[in-house]
mmCIF file of C-alpha atoms in Angstrom:
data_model
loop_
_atom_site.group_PDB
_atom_site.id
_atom_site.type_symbol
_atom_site.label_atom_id
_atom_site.label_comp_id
_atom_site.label_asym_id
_atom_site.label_seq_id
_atom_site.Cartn_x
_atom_site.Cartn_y
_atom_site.Cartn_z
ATOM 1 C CA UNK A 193 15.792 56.374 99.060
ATOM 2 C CA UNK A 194 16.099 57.671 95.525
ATOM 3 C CA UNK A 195 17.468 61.070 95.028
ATOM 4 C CA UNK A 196 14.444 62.180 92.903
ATOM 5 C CA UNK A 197 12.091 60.921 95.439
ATOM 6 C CA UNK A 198 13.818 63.082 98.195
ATOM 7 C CA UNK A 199 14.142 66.182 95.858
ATOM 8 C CA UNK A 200 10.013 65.347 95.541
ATOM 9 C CA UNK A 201 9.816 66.321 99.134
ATOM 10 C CA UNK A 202 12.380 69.260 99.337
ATOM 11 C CA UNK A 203 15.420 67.525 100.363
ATOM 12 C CA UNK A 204 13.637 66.146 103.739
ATOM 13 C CA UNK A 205 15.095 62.873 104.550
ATOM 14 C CA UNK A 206 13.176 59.941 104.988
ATOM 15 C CA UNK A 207 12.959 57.920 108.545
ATOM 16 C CA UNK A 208 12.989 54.725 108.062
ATOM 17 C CA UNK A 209 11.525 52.481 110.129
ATOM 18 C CA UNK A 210 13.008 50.137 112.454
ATOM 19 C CA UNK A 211 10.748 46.969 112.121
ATOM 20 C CA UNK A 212 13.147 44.687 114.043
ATOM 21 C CA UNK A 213 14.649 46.569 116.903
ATOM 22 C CA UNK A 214 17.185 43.799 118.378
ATOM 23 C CA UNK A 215 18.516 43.514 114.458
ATOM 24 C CA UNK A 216 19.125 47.131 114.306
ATOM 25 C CA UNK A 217 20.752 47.553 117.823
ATOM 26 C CA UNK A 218 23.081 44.792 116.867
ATOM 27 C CA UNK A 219 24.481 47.215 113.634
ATOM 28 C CA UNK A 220 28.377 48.616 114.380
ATOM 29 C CA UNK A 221 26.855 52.208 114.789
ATOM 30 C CA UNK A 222 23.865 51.379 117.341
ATOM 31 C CA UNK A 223 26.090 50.478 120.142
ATOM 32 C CA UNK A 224 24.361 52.169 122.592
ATOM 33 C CA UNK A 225 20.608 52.584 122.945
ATOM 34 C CA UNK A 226 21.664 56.224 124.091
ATOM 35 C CA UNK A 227 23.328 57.212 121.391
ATOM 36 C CA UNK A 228 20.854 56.104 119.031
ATOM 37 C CA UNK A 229 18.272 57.729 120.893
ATOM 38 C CA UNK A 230 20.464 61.279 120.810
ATOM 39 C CA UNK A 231 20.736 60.370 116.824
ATOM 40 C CA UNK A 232 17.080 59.765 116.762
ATOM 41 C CA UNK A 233 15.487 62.867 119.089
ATOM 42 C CA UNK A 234 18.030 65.479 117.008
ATOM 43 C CA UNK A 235 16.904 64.118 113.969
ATOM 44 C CA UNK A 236 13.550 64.883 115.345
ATOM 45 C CA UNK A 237 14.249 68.245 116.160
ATOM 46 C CA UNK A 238 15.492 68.623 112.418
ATOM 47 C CA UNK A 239 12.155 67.788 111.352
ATOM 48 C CA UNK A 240 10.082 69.943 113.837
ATOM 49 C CA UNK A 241 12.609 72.848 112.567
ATOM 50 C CA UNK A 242 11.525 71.820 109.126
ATOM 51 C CA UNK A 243 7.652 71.656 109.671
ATOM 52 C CA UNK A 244 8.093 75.276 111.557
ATOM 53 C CA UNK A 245 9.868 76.747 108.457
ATOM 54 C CA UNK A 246 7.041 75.313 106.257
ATOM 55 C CA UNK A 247 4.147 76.470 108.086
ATOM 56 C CA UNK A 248 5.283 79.945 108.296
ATOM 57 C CA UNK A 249 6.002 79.580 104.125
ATOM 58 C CA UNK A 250 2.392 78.516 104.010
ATOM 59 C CA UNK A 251 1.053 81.350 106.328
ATOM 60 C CA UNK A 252 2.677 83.717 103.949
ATOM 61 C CA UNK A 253 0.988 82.046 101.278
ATOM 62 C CA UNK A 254 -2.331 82.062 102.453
ATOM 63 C CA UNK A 255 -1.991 86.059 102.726
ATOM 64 C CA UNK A 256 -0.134 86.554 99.388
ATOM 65 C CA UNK A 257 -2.606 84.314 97.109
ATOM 66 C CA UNK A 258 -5.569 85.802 97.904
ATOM 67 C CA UNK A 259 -3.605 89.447 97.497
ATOM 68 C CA UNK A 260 -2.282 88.351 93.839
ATOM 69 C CA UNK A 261 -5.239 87.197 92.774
ATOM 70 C CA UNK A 262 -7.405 90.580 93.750
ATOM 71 C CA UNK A 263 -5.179 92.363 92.010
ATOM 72 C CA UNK A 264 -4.867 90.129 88.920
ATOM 73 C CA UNK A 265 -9.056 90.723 89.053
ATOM 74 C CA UNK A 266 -8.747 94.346 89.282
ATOM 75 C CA UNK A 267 -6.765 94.770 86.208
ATOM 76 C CA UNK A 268 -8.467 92.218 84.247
ATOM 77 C CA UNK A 269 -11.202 94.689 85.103
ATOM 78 C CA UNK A 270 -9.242 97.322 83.762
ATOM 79 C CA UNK A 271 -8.550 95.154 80.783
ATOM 80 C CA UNK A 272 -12.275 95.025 80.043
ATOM 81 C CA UNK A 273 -12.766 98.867 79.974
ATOM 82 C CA UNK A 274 -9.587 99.824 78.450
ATOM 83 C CA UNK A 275 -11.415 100.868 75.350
ATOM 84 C CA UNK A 276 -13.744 103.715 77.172
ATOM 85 C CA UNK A 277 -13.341 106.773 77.380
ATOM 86 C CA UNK A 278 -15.008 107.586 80.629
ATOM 87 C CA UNK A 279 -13.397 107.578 84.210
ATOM 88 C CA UNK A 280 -13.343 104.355 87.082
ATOM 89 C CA UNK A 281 -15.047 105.146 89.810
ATOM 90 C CA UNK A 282 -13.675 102.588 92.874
ATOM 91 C CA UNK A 283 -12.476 102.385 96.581
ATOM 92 C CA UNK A 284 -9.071 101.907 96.950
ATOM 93 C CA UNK A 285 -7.841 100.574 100.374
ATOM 94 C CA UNK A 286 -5.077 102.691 102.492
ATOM 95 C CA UNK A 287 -4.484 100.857 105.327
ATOM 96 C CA UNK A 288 -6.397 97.713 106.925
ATOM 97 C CA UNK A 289 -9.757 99.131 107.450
ATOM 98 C CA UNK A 290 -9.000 102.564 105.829
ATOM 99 C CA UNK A 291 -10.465 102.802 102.126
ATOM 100 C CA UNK A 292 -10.865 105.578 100.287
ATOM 101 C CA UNK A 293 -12.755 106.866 96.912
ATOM 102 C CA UNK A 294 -11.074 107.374 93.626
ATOM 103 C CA UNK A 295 -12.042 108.648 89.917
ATOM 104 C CA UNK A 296 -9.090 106.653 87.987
ATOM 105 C CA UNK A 297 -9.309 108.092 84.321
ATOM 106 C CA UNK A 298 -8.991 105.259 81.374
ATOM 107 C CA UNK A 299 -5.137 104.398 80.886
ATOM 108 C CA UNK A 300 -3.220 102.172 79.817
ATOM 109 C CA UNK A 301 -0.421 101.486 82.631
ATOM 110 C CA UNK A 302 -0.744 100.424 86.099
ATOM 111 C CA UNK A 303 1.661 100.496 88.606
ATOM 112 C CA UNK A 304 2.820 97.546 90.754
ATOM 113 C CA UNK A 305 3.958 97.337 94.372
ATOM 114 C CA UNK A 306 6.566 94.599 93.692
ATOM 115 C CA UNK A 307 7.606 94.875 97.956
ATOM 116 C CA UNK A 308 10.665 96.230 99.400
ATOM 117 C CA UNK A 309 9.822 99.802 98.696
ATOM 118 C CA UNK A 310 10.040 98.812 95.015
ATOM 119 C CA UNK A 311 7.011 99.930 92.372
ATOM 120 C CA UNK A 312 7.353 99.378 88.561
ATOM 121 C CA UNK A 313 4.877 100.754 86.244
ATOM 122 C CA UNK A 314 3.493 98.353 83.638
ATOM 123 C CA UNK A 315 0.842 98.357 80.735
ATOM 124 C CA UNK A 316 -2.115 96.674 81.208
ATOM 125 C CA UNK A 317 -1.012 93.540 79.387
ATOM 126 C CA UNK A 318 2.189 93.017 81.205
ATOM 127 C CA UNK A 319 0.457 93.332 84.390
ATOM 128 C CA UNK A 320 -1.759 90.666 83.865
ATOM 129 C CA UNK A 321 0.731 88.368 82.429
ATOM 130 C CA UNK A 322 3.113 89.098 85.644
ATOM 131 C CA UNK A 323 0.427 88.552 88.037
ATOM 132 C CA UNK A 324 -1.028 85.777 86.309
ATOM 133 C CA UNK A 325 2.714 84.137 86.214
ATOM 134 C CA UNK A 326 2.692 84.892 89.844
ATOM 135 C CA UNK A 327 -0.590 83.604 91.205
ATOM 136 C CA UNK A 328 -0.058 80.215 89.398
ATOM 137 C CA UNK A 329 3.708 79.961 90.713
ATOM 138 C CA UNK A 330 2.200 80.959 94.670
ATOM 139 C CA UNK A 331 -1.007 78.653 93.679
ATOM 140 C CA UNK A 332 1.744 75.330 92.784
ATOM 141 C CA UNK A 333 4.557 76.743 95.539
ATOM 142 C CA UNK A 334 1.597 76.556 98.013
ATOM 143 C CA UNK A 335 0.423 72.535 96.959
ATOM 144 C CA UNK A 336 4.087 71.873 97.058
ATOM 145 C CA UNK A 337 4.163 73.007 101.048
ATOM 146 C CA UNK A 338 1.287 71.552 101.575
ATOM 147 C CA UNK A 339 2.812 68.031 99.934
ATOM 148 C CA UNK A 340 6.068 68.274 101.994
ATOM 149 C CA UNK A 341 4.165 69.047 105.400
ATOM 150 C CA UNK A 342 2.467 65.718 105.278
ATOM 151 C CA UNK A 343 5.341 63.961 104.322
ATOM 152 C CA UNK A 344 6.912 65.579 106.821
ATOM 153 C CA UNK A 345 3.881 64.580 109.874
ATOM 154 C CA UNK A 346 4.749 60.676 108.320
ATOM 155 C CA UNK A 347 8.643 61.586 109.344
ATOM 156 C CA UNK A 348 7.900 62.794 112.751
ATOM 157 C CA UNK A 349 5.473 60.090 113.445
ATOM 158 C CA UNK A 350 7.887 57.328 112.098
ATOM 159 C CA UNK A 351 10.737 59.141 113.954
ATOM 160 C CA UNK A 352 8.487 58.941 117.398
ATOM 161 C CA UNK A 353 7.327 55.269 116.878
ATOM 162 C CA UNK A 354 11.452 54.653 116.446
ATOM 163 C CA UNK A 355 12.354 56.356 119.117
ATOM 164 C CA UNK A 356 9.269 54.537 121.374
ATOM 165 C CA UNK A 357 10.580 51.250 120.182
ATOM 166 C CA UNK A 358 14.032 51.644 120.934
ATOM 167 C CA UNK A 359 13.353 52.936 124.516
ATOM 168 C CA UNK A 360 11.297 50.125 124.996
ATOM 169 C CA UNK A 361 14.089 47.977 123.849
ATOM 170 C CA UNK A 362 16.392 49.540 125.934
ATOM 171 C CA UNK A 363 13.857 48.954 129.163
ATOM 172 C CA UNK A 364 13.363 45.159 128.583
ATOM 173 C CA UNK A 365 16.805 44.392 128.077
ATOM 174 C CA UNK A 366 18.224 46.344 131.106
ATOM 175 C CA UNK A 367 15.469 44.492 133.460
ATOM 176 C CA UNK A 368 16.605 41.235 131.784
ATOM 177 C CA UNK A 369 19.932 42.029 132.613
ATOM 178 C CA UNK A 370 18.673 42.481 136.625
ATOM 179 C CA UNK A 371 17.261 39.122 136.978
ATOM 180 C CA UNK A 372 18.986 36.229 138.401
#
């Protein structure tokens, strides 16, 4: 596989697949139908590790998206008054259900929780053009996941099928082997 194509999934290898089974036992390094079943099943592992590392990415998505892009609406609210003179009235929320009532007066600076106990005051401007950064590089990050899971459900199916084949290789030529 091409380097560019594998760098197009996030470095996950491609499987390929074994069409002819008895041609690709009868390679130096397939010896042994066990070994290449080992080779094959941690492989798999490898890509169920993968998938589980990419769905949580993609959980955390989901919740940060929609987060980004309220507050990207909130100051491009903001934005749109920042010539008045009179004070916001809005709910603010506190904790998960908790909200509570606030008079903001007109400014022009808005702080940002930026995580890990870290919050940066910006102007108005600023803050859009950081959150508006952000929500497009979450928005692409997020289609990229998406991409590389299903590529990555092809490699676990391909890597089953191989694995299914090779077994069944295995069977039929240990009960040829018993016959007479």
């Amino acid at each position: 596989m091409a380097a560019e194509e594998q760098k197009a999934h996030g470095g996950i290898p491609q499987m390929p697949f074994v069409e002819d089974v008895e041609a690709y036992m009868k390679e130096p390094e397939h010896d042994n139908a066990e070994k290449v079943l080992r080779k094959l099943d941690e492989q798999y592992q490898k890509y169920k590790f993968m998938e589980f590392n990419l769905q949580q990415k993609k959980t955390r998505l989901k919740g940060q998206i929609p987060e980004i892009k309220t507050t990207l609406d909130i100051i491009q609210h903001m934005q749109s008054r920042k010539g008045s003179s009179e004070p916001m009235e809005t709910s603010f929320m506190m904790s998960d259900n908790l909200y509570a009532k606030a008079t903001v007066p007109p400014t022009d600076k808005v702080c940002l929780w930026l995580g890990a106990n870290v919050m940066l005051e910006y102007t108005i401007d600023d803050a859009e053009a950081l959150l508006s950064k952000n929500h497009s590089a979450a928005t692409s990050s997020m289609a990229q996941v998406e991409k590389d899971l299903e590529f990555l459900r092809n490699q676990l199916t391909t890597t089953e099928v191989n694995m299914a084949r090779v077994y069944n290789w295995d069977v039929r030529r240990r009960q040829a082997a018993k016959l007479p």
